[in-house]
mmCIF file of C-alpha atoms and ligand atoms in Angstrom:
data_model
loop_
_atom_site.group_PDB
_atom_site.id
_atom_site.type_symbol
_atom_site.label_atom_id
_atom_site.label_comp_id
_atom_site.label_asym_id
_atom_site.label_seq_id
_atom_site.Cartn_x
_atom_site.Cartn_y
_atom_site.Cartn_z
ATOM 1 C CA MET A 1 128.459 86.291 113.732
ATOM 2 C CA LYS A 2 126.023 87.031 111.029
ATOM 3 C CA LYS A 3 125.952 90.577 109.758
ATOM 4 C CA ILE A 4 122.576 92.323 109.436
ATOM 5 C CA ALA A 5 121.778 95.433 107.314
ATOM 6 C CA PHE A 6 119.324 97.372 109.413
ATOM 7 C CA PHE A 7 117.389 99.881 107.318
ATOM 8 C CA ASP A 8 115.496 103.042 108.482
ATOM 9 C CA ALA A 9 117.576 102.898 111.740
ATOM 10 C CA LYS A 10 116.595 105.241 114.628
ATOM 11 C CA PRO A 11 118.380 105.786 117.931
ATOM 12 C CA TYR A 12 115.624 104.286 119.785
ATOM 13 C CA ASP A 13 116.063 101.026 117.663
ATOM 14 C CA LYS A 14 119.846 100.805 118.423
ATOM 15 C CA ILE A 15 119.169 100.910 122.132
ATOM 16 C CA TYR A 16 117.261 97.702 122.201
ATOM 17 C CA PHE A 17 119.141 95.772 119.347
ATOM 18 C CA GLU A 18 122.528 96.763 120.753
ATOM 19 C CA LYS A 19 121.413 95.333 124.095
ATOM 20 C CA HIS A 20 120.551 91.839 122.780
ATOM 21 C CA LYS A 21 122.540 91.308 119.465
ATOM 22 C CA GLU A 22 125.605 89.482 121.158
ATOM 23 C CA PHE A 23 123.310 86.809 122.732
ATOM 24 C CA TYR A 24 121.996 85.935 119.229
ATOM 25 C CA SER A 25 125.303 86.256 117.519
ATOM 26 C CA MET A 26 124.692 89.105 115.357
ATOM 27 C CA ASP A 27 126.501 92.181 114.092
ATOM 28 C CA ILE A 28 124.437 95.037 112.887
ATOM 29 C CA LYS A 29 125.133 97.600 110.242
ATOM 30 C CA TYR A 30 122.582 100.508 111.014
ATOM 31 C CA ILE A 31 121.711 102.321 107.926
ATOM 32 C CA GLU A 32 119.735 105.530 108.258
ATOM 33 C CA TYR A 33 118.104 105.155 104.751
ATOM 34 C CA LYS A 34 114.800 103.462 104.116
ATOM 35 C CA LEU A 35 114.950 100.179 102.103
ATOM 36 C CA ASN A 36 113.983 100.329 98.475
ATOM 37 C CA SER A 37 115.353 99.453 95.158
ATOM 38 C CA ASP A 38 117.969 102.120 95.060
ATOM 39 C CA THR A 39 119.275 101.666 98.621
ATOM 40 C CA ALA A 40 119.318 97.840 98.806
ATOM 41 C CA TYR A 41 122.983 97.855 97.615
ATOM 42 C CA LEU A 42 123.833 99.371 101.018
ATOM 43 C CA ALA A 43 123.355 95.664 102.340
ATOM 44 C CA LYS A 44 126.220 94.312 100.253
ATOM 45 C CA GLY A 45 128.323 91.996 102.574
ATOM 46 C CA CYS A 46 125.566 91.399 105.076
ATOM 47 C CA ASP A 47 123.967 88.038 105.541
ATOM 48 C CA GLY A 48 120.290 89.469 106.155
ATOM 49 C CA VAL A 49 118.267 92.519 106.201
ATOM 50 C CA CYS A 50 115.876 94.118 108.983
ATOM 51 C CA ALA A 51 113.204 96.322 107.749
ATOM 52 C CA PHE A 52 110.264 98.316 108.888
ATOM 53 C CA VAL A 53 106.918 99.622 108.106
ATOM 54 C CA ASN A 54 107.810 102.256 105.327
ATOM 55 C CA ASP A 55 110.600 100.527 103.603
ATOM 56 C CA ASP A 56 109.577 99.408 100.125
ATOM 57 C CA ILE A 57 110.219 95.747 99.605
ATOM 58 C CA ASP A 58 108.813 95.456 95.990
ATOM 59 C CA GLU A 59 109.936 93.282 93.253
ATOM 60 C CA ASP A 60 112.960 95.336 92.329
ATOM 61 C CA THR A 61 114.197 95.499 95.997
ATOM 62 C CA ILE A 62 113.767 91.586 96.442
ATOM 63 C CA HIS A 63 116.000 91.033 93.097
ATOM 64 C CA ALA A 64 118.461 93.468 94.209
ATOM 65 C CA LEU A 65 118.735 91.706 97.579
ATOM 66 C CA LYS A 66 118.779 88.311 96.154
ATOM 67 C CA ASN A 67 121.657 89.498 93.774
ATOM 68 C CA LEU A 68 123.594 90.304 96.989
ATOM 69 C CA ASN A 69 122.955 86.745 98.127
ATOM 70 C CA ILE A 70 120.485 87.877 100.684
ATOM 71 C CA ASN A 71 117.883 85.268 101.528
ATOM 72 C CA ILE A 72 116.162 86.872 104.690
ATOM 73 C CA VAL A 73 114.223 89.855 105.403
ATOM 74 C CA ALA A 74 113.226 90.454 108.965
ATOM 75 C CA LEU A 75 110.457 92.769 109.474
ATOM 76 C CA ARG A 76 110.648 94.455 112.846
ATOM 77 C CA CYS A 77 106.824 95.148 112.749
ATOM 78 C CA ALA A 78 103.604 93.178 112.561
ATOM 79 C CA GLY A 79 102.187 94.700 109.132
ATOM 80 C CA PHE A 80 103.598 93.233 105.750
ATOM 81 C CA ASN A 81 101.565 95.276 103.350
ATOM 82 C CA ASN A 82 105.090 96.952 102.151
ATOM 83 C CA VAL A 83 106.188 93.543 100.809
ATOM 84 C CA ASP A 84 105.511 92.025 97.479
ATOM 85 C CA LEU A 85 104.952 88.458 98.737
ATOM 86 C CA LYS A 86 104.388 87.136 94.964
ATOM 87 C CA ALA A 87 107.903 88.291 94.290
ATOM 88 C CA ALA A 88 109.459 87.115 97.585
ATOM 89 C CA LYS A 89 108.281 83.489 97.041
ATOM 90 C CA ASP A 90 111.312 81.314 96.121
ATOM 91 C CA ASN A 91 113.495 84.400 96.471
ATOM 92 C CA VAL A 92 113.699 85.807 100.084
ATOM 93 C CA ARG A 93 112.000 84.555 103.111
ATOM 94 C CA ILE A 94 110.076 87.068 105.054
ATOM 95 C CA VAL A 95 109.667 87.088 108.939
ATOM 96 C CA ARG A 96 107.800 89.533 111.125
ATOM 97 C CA VAL A 97 106.953 90.174 114.631
ATOM 98 C CA PRO A 98 103.288 89.098 114.882
ATOM 99 C CA ARG A 99 102.871 90.176 118.480
ATOM 100 C CA TYR A 100 104.956 92.706 120.714
ATOM 101 C CA SER A 101 102.544 94.607 122.706
ATOM 102 C CA PRO A 102 98.988 94.966 121.682
ATOM 103 C CA TYR A 103 98.627 97.170 124.754
ATOM 104 C CA ALA A 104 101.080 99.685 123.262
ATOM 105 C CA ILE A 105 98.607 100.415 120.158
ATOM 106 C CA ALA A 106 95.457 99.836 121.973
ATOM 107 C CA GLU A 107 96.425 102.603 124.718
ATOM 108 C CA HIS A 108 97.783 104.996 122.156
ATOM 109 C CA THR A 109 94.284 104.664 120.250
ATOM 110 C CA MET A 110 92.548 105.633 123.582
ATOM 111 C CA ALA A 111 94.976 108.307 124.174
ATOM 112 C CA LEU A 112 93.937 109.807 120.749
ATOM 113 C CA LEU A 113 90.384 109.406 121.648
ATOM 114 C CA LEU A 114 90.543 111.046 124.925
ATOM 115 C CA THR A 115 92.450 113.883 123.725
ATOM 116 C CA LEU A 116 90.058 114.663 120.957
ATOM 117 C CA VAL A 117 86.943 114.470 123.060
ATOM 118 C CA ARG A 118 88.241 116.401 125.897
ATOM 119 C CA LYS A 119 90.025 118.808 123.719
ATOM 120 C CA ILE A 120 93.350 118.177 125.620
ATOM 121 C CA HIS A 121 95.581 119.482 122.616
ATOM 122 C CA ARG A 122 93.807 122.836 122.715
ATOM 123 C CA SER A 123 93.698 123.396 126.752
ATOM 124 C CA TYR A 124 97.615 122.286 126.704
ATOM 125 C CA ASN A 125 98.231 125.072 124.200
ATOM 126 C CA ARG A 126 95.960 127.655 126.029
ATOM 127 C CA THR A 127 97.417 127.166 129.600
ATOM 128 C CA ARG A 128 100.953 127.372 128.389
ATOM 129 C CA ASP A 129 99.967 130.808 127.320
ATOM 130 C CA TYR A 130 98.297 131.538 130.685
ATOM 131 C CA ASN A 131 94.921 131.429 128.767
ATOM 132 C CA PHE A 132 92.628 129.775 131.474
ATOM 133 C CA SER A 133 89.335 130.214 129.563
ATOM 134 C CA LEU A 134 87.203 127.332 129.147
ATOM 135 C CA TYR A 135 85.453 128.801 125.984
ATOM 136 C CA ARG A 136 84.760 126.208 123.395
ATOM 137 C CA LEU A 137 86.490 123.289 125.392
ATOM 138 C CA ILE A 138 83.227 121.442 126.055
ATOM 139 C CA GLY A 139 83.661 117.553 125.284
ATOM 140 C CA PHE A 140 81.464 114.534 125.886
ATOM 141 C CA ASP A 141 81.404 111.466 128.109
ATOM 142 C CA LEU A 142 82.455 108.277 126.463
ATOM 143 C CA LYS A 143 80.184 106.370 128.593
ATOM 144 C CA GLY A 144 77.090 105.287 126.881
ATOM 145 C CA LYS A 145 78.592 106.056 123.395
ATOM 146 C CA THR A 146 78.730 103.390 120.751
ATOM 147 C CA ILE A 147 82.060 102.563 119.343
ATOM 148 C CA GLY A 148 82.593 100.362 116.312
ATOM 149 C CA ILE A 149 85.865 98.167 116.365
ATOM 150 C CA VAL A 150 87.029 97.239 112.778
ATOM 151 C CA GLY A 151 89.141 94.097 113.336
ATOM 152 C CA THR A 152 89.085 92.048 116.524
ATOM 153 C CA GLY A 153 92.532 90.532 116.493
ATOM 154 C CA GLN A 154 95.173 91.132 119.318
ATOM 155 C CA ILE A 155 95.000 95.051 119.371
ATOM 156 C CA GLY A 156 91.302 95.107 118.653
ATOM 157 C CA LYS A 157 90.562 92.794 121.713
ATOM 158 C CA VAL A 158 92.540 95.014 124.047
ATOM 159 C CA PHE A 159 91.039 98.014 122.707
ATOM 160 C CA ILE A 160 87.594 96.586 123.307
ATOM 161 C CA ASN A 161 88.345 95.914 126.935
ATOM 162 C CA ILE A 162 89.742 99.243 127.464
ATOM 163 C CA CYS A 163 86.457 100.830 126.063
ATOM 164 C CA LYS A 164 84.413 98.379 128.141
ATOM 165 C CA GLY A 165 86.211 99.911 131.192
ATOM 166 C CA PHE A 166 84.816 103.212 130.023
ATOM 167 C CA GLY A 167 81.254 101.864 129.881
ATOM 168 C CA MET A 168 81.056 102.180 126.204
ATOM 169 C CA ASN A 169 78.677 100.066 123.836
ATOM 170 C CA ILE A 170 80.785 97.968 121.398
ATOM 171 C CA ILE A 171 79.895 96.783 117.902
ATOM 172 C CA ALA A 172 82.588 94.956 116.056
ATOM 173 C CA TYR A 173 83.163 93.848 112.411
ATOM 174 C CA ASP A 174 85.636 91.319 111.339
ATOM 175 C CA PRO A 175 85.223 88.879 108.335
ATOM 176 C CA TYR A 176 86.656 86.206 110.689
ATOM 177 C CA PRO A 177 84.556 86.866 114.086
ATOM 178 C CA ASP A 178 85.911 85.460 117.217
ATOM 179 C CA LYS A 179 83.087 83.614 118.800
ATOM 180 C CA SER A 180 84.668 83.435 122.139
ATOM 181 C CA LEU A 181 84.713 87.161 122.479
ATOM 182 C CA ASP A 182 81.833 88.731 124.373
ATOM 183 C CA VAL A 183 80.974 91.414 121.746
ATOM 184 C CA THR A 184 78.192 91.954 119.189
ATOM 185 C CA TYR A 185 79.288 91.474 115.532
ATOM 186 C CA ALA A 186 77.609 93.421 112.694
ATOM 187 C CA ASP A 187 78.531 94.268 109.037
ATOM 188 C CA PHE A 188 80.572 97.173 108.146
ATOM 189 C CA ASP A 189 77.411 99.308 106.908
ATOM 190 C CA THR A 190 75.989 98.911 110.567
ATOM 191 C CA ILE A 191 79.168 99.972 112.049
ATOM 192 C CA CYS A 192 78.912 103.226 109.787
ATOM 193 C CA LYS A 193 75.389 103.741 110.445
ATOM 194 C CA GLU A 194 75.249 103.133 114.316
ATOM 195 C CA CYS A 195 78.596 104.253 115.725
ATOM 196 C CA ASP A 196 79.498 107.579 117.438
ATOM 197 C CA ILE A 197 83.228 106.574 117.166
ATOM 198 C CA ILE A 198 84.912 104.111 114.602
ATOM 199 C CA SER A 199 88.311 102.567 115.310
ATOM 200 C CA LEU A 200 90.281 100.686 112.805
ATOM 201 C CA HIS A 201 92.522 97.773 113.891
ATOM 202 C CA CYS A 202 92.713 95.432 110.792
ATOM 203 C CA PRO A 203 95.563 94.962 108.413
ATOM 204 C CA LEU A 204 95.550 96.588 105.055
ATOM 205 C CA THR A 205 94.691 94.449 102.160
ATOM 206 C CA LYS A 206 93.461 94.771 98.482
ATOM 207 C CA GLU A 207 89.855 94.284 99.856
ATOM 208 C CA ASN A 208 89.799 97.050 102.460
ATOM 209 C CA PHE A 209 92.081 99.570 100.521
ATOM 210 C CA HIS A 210 90.190 102.997 101.415
ATOM 211 C CA LEU A 211 87.493 101.153 103.589
ATOM 212 C CA ILE A 212 86.609 104.646 104.481
ATOM 213 C CA ASP A 213 85.913 106.953 101.775
ATOM 214 C CA LYS A 214 83.305 109.161 100.187
ATOM 215 C CA ARG A 215 81.059 106.044 99.583
ATOM 216 C CA ASN A 216 80.882 105.165 103.293
ATOM 217 C CA LEU A 217 81.483 108.578 104.892
ATOM 218 C CA PRO A 218 77.908 109.724 104.119
ATOM 219 C CA LYS A 219 76.330 106.737 105.608
ATOM 220 C CA MET A 220 77.919 107.685 109.123
ATOM 221 C CA LYS A 221 76.458 109.567 112.029
ATOM 222 C CA ASP A 222 76.960 113.363 111.870
ATOM 223 C CA GLY A 223 79.942 114.193 114.102
ATOM 224 C CA VAL A 224 81.469 110.659 114.024
ATOM 225 C CA ILE A 225 84.771 110.417 115.401
ATOM 226 C CA ILE A 226 87.310 108.281 113.316
ATOM 227 C CA LEU A 227 90.534 106.642 114.677
ATOM 228 C CA ASN A 228 93.121 104.937 112.702
ATOM 229 C CA THR A 229 96.105 103.370 114.470
ATOM 230 C CA SER A 230 96.399 100.403 111.691
ATOM 231 C CA ARG A 231 97.420 101.597 108.253
ATOM 232 C CA GLY A 232 97.083 104.772 106.525
ATOM 233 C CA ALA A 233 95.500 103.502 103.204
ATOM 234 C CA LEU A 234 92.568 102.086 105.075
ATOM 235 C CA ILE A 235 91.136 105.696 104.662
ATOM 236 C CA ASP A 236 91.070 108.020 101.621
ATOM 237 C CA GLY A 237 92.838 110.970 103.175
ATOM 238 C CA GLU A 238 91.216 113.387 100.704
ATOM 239 C CA ASP A 239 87.629 112.218 101.416
ATOM 240 C CA LEU A 240 88.284 112.339 105.069
ATOM 241 C CA LEU A 241 89.633 115.840 104.836
ATOM 242 C CA ASN A 242 86.325 116.787 102.954
ATOM 243 C CA ALA A 243 84.045 115.185 105.425
ATOM 244 C CA LEU A 244 85.819 117.086 108.221
ATOM 245 C CA ARG A 245 85.473 120.297 106.400
ATOM 246 C CA GLU A 246 81.656 119.693 105.780
ATOM 247 C CA ARG A 247 81.537 118.805 109.539
ATOM 248 C CA LYS A 248 80.213 115.355 108.703
ATOM 249 C CA VAL A 249 83.239 113.938 110.784
ATOM 250 C CA GLY A 250 83.607 115.434 114.292
ATOM 251 C CA GLY A 251 87.035 114.539 114.645
ATOM 252 C CA ALA A 252 90.008 112.165 113.637
ATOM 253 C CA GLY A 253 92.720 110.613 115.509
ATOM 254 C CA LEU A 254 95.313 109.327 113.148
ATOM 255 C CA ASP A 255 98.617 107.428 113.858
ATOM 256 C CA VAL A 256 99.096 106.515 110.310
ATOM 257 C CA TYR A 257 98.611 108.240 107.034
ATOM 258 C CA GLU A 258 98.438 106.917 103.333
ATOM 259 C CA GLU A 259 101.322 108.905 102.103
ATOM 260 C CA GLU A 260 103.344 108.818 105.463
ATOM 261 C CA THR A 261 106.418 107.124 103.978
ATOM 262 C CA ASP A 262 107.793 110.566 102.613
ATOM 263 C CA PHE A 263 107.337 112.279 106.055
ATOM 264 C CA PHE A 264 106.734 110.161 109.121
ATOM 265 C CA TYR A 265 109.836 109.695 111.306
ATOM 266 C CA GLU A 266 111.639 112.735 109.810
ATOM 267 C CA ASP A 267 111.934 116.347 111.010
ATOM 268 C CA TYR A 268 110.229 118.639 108.476
ATOM 269 C CA SER A 269 109.950 121.421 110.828
ATOM 270 C CA TYR A 270 112.221 123.549 108.683
ATOM 271 C CA LYS A 271 110.826 122.380 105.279
ATOM 272 C CA ILE A 272 107.616 123.093 103.243
ATOM 273 C CA ILE A 273 105.268 120.095 103.243
ATOM 274 C CA ASN A 274 104.055 119.554 99.748
ATOM 275 C CA ASP A 275 101.164 117.472 100.584
ATOM 276 C CA GLN A 276 97.903 119.414 100.672
ATOM 277 C CA VAL A 277 95.860 116.593 102.222
ATOM 278 C CA LEU A 278 98.473 116.192 105.288
ATOM 279 C CA SER A 279 98.905 119.934 105.714
ATOM 280 C CA GLY A 280 95.068 120.170 105.412
ATOM 281 C CA LEU A 281 94.395 117.504 108.134
ATOM 282 C CA ILE A 282 97.100 118.943 110.465
ATOM 283 C CA SER A 283 95.445 122.519 110.155
ATOM 284 C CA MET A 284 92.229 121.021 111.451
ATOM 285 C CA PRO A 285 91.481 121.870 115.113
ATOM 286 C CA ASN A 286 89.671 118.462 115.602
ATOM 287 C CA VAL A 287 92.440 116.233 114.083
ATOM 288 C CA ILE A 288 95.199 114.534 116.118
ATOM 289 C CA ILE A 289 98.041 113.199 113.936
ATOM 290 C CA THR A 290 100.911 111.140 115.543
ATOM 291 C CA SER A 291 103.770 110.022 113.558
ATOM 292 C CA HIS A 292 103.184 106.049 113.454
ATOM 293 C CA GLN A 293 104.306 106.086 117.100
ATOM 294 C CA ALA A 294 101.559 103.713 118.706
ATOM 295 C CA PHE A 295 104.216 101.149 119.032
ATOM 296 C CA LEU A 296 106.568 103.098 120.759
ATOM 297 C CA THR A 297 106.668 101.864 124.276
ATOM 298 C CA HIS A 298 109.857 100.286 126.213
ATOM 299 C CA GLU A 299 107.825 97.117 126.427
ATOM 300 C CA ALA A 300 107.053 96.968 122.648
ATOM 301 C CA LEU A 301 110.635 97.850 121.482
ATOM 302 C CA GLU A 302 112.205 95.275 123.755
ATOM 303 C CA SER A 303 109.896 92.606 122.563
ATOM 304 C CA ILE A 304 110.407 93.625 118.920
ATOM 305 C CA ALA A 305 114.196 93.347 119.358
ATOM 306 C CA LEU A 306 113.921 90.063 120.908
ATOM 307 C CA THR A 307 111.583 88.434 118.359
ATOM 308 C CA THR A 308 113.298 89.961 115.385
ATOM 309 C CA LEU A 309 116.918 88.600 116.480
ATOM 310 C CA SER A 310 115.391 85.365 117.366
ATOM 311 C CA ASN A 311 113.617 85.190 113.831
ATOM 312 C CA LEU A 312 117.045 85.895 112.297
ATOM 313 C CA LYS A 313 118.937 83.405 114.398
ATOM 314 C CA ASP A 314 116.388 80.708 113.685
ATOM 315 C CA PHE A 315 116.860 81.225 109.810
ATOM 316 C CA PHE A 316 120.681 81.011 110.129
ATOM 317 C CA ASP A 317 120.446 77.909 112.201
ATOM 318 C CA GLY A 318 118.075 76.268 109.625
ATOM 319 C CA LYS A 319 115.428 76.031 112.125
ATOM 320 C CA GLU A 320 111.530 76.228 111.393
ATOM 321 C CA LEU A 321 110.412 79.991 111.015
ATOM 322 C CA ILE A 322 107.412 80.243 113.112
ATOM 323 C CA ASN A 323 107.101 83.960 112.383
ATOM 324 C CA GLU A 324 107.231 83.359 108.488
ATOM 325 C CA VAL A 325 104.924 85.394 106.201
ATOM 326 C CA LYS A 326 103.910 83.351 103.306
HETATM 327 P P1 LIG B 401 95.828 90.587 114.159
HETATM 328 O O1 LIG B 401 96.245 89.825 112.841
HETATM 329 O O2 LIG B 401 95.920 90.111 115.591
HETATM 330 O O3 LIG B 401 94.283 91.100 114.020
HETATM 331 C C1 LIG B 401 93.877 91.652 112.723
HETATM 332 C C2 LIG B 401 92.262 91.251 112.823
HETATM 333 O O4 LIG B 401 91.711 91.922 111.451
HETATM 334 C C3 LIG B 401 91.846 89.800 112.381
HETATM 335 O O5 LIG B 401 90.845 89.339 113.392
HETATM 336 C C4 LIG B 401 91.350 89.741 111.140
HETATM 337 O O6 LIG B 401 90.429 88.932 111.000
HETATM 338 C C5 LIG B 401 90.792 91.212 111.005
HETATM 339 N N1 LIG B 401 90.446 91.516 109.563
HETATM 340 C C6 LIG B 401 91.219 91.148 108.486
HETATM 341 N N2 LIG B 401 90.823 91.860 107.387
HETATM 342 C C7 LIG B 401 89.682 92.533 107.791
HETATM 343 C C8 LIG B 401 88.897 93.536 107.136
HETATM 344 N N3 LIG B 401 88.968 93.665 105.911
HETATM 345 N N4 LIG B 401 87.983 94.185 107.934
HETATM 346 C C9 LIG B 401 88.105 94.054 109.260
HETATM 347 N N5 LIG B 401 88.724 93.166 109.899
HETATM 348 C C10 LIG B 401 89.650 92.475 109.020
HETATM 349 O O7 LIG B 401 96.677 92.008 114.002
HETATM 350 P P2 LIG B 401 96.856 93.229 115.246
HETATM 351 O O8 LIG B 401 98.009 92.809 115.987
HETATM 352 O O9 LIG B 401 95.541 93.319 116.053
HETATM 353 O O10 LIG B 401 97.216 94.337 114.207
HETATM 354 C C11 LIG B 401 96.244 94.858 113.532
HETATM 355 C C12 LIG B 401 96.757 96.108 112.631
HETATM 356 O O11 LIG B 401 97.454 97.204 113.578
HETATM 357 C C13 LIG B 401 97.995 95.525 111.922
HETATM 358 O O12 LIG B 401 97.750 94.768 110.763
HETATM 359 C C14 LIG B 401 98.761 96.694 111.661
HETATM 360 O O13 LIG B 401 98.482 97.234 110.380
HETATM 361 C C15 LIG B 401 98.446 97.720 112.778
HETATM 362 N N6 LIG B 401 99.581 98.054 113.612
HETATM 363 C C16 LIG B 401 99.892 99.323 113.999
HETATM 364 C C17 LIG B 401 100.883 99.680 114.788
HETATM 365 C C18 LIG B 401 101.306 101.108 115.092
HETATM 366 O O14 LIG B 401 102.449 101.408 115.706
HETATM 367 N N7 LIG B 401 100.383 101.993 114.634
HETATM 368 C C19 LIG B 401 101.727 98.649 115.412
HETATM 369 C C20 LIG B 401 101.175 97.287 115.267
HETATM 370 C C21 LIG B 401 100.230 97.111 114.440
#
């Protein structure tokens, strides 16, 4: 049995990892804290670490793990922007789950879009209060609208197909276009100028940090809808809030937020939030925020558990790591 320190553990993680851990000969120590250089010591006595999107796997964390003789970090997510890969090289091997359910994220993106454009969040609150008025609930058809898809990987492709089902016009931007895809590619400037809706499906890199900010927002159509189910720092939150206040942006559906680490996945309903941008966005009637939950389906959680446990077993068995991040 190999022992795994499982950071940022939530009850729903346990259901799927407990179900499969014995098959992979793993014993799991669930830790509620996020992994960072201060909490890494909690992995003492473990053979490996399992981490999630808001764990901070920086140089100090990596050295702290190395000092505990831990040589493997298994990310139970696709993105790895929270890992200092330079520091990890020659110290700790990093594996991830590159594919679990692109449908989960793509379908959640469409849920955000439909909620926004048909004002479902507002009518839900109204009818709960026996207010059956339709005043100010006029939406618009998605059919015939132009949507810009930024990133045409696994999730972008599924989302394109969903949008096609709605009869939308699609323009895509990706530095590595997929020629087999039946879609028109354009540069990001064209996406900004021509799209009624823009949806982000690319990883966060140094190059696309704040891809949407005050430089690009003025180029967009008045009333543009912005969707982000990828990574928060693709958008400058303050610039987006200003553009919403100026009515340049007509709505935003966000499953991620640049400073989400401090808040997402925790219950703050009884505390004061000291983040003016987040509380500003939440206060807008045309903004829907979900707490990085796009992945949260049975199918995705099952697949995440199986791939993560298999990645760890391959490492302990000395096999090739097919899902290694280098
Ligand atoms: P993928 O690797 O299959 O596809 C990413 C695509 O983005 C690739 O085609 C790549 O060429 C393209 N790309 C790279 N840099 C780009 C740039 N600067 N501009 C535009 N496109 C660029 O990844 P995926 O599985 O489709 O996932 C996409 C992202 O979704 C992940 O990186 C992750 O950040 C996010 N994600 C979010 C959740 C969630 O729960 N909200 C879950 C899984 C993944």
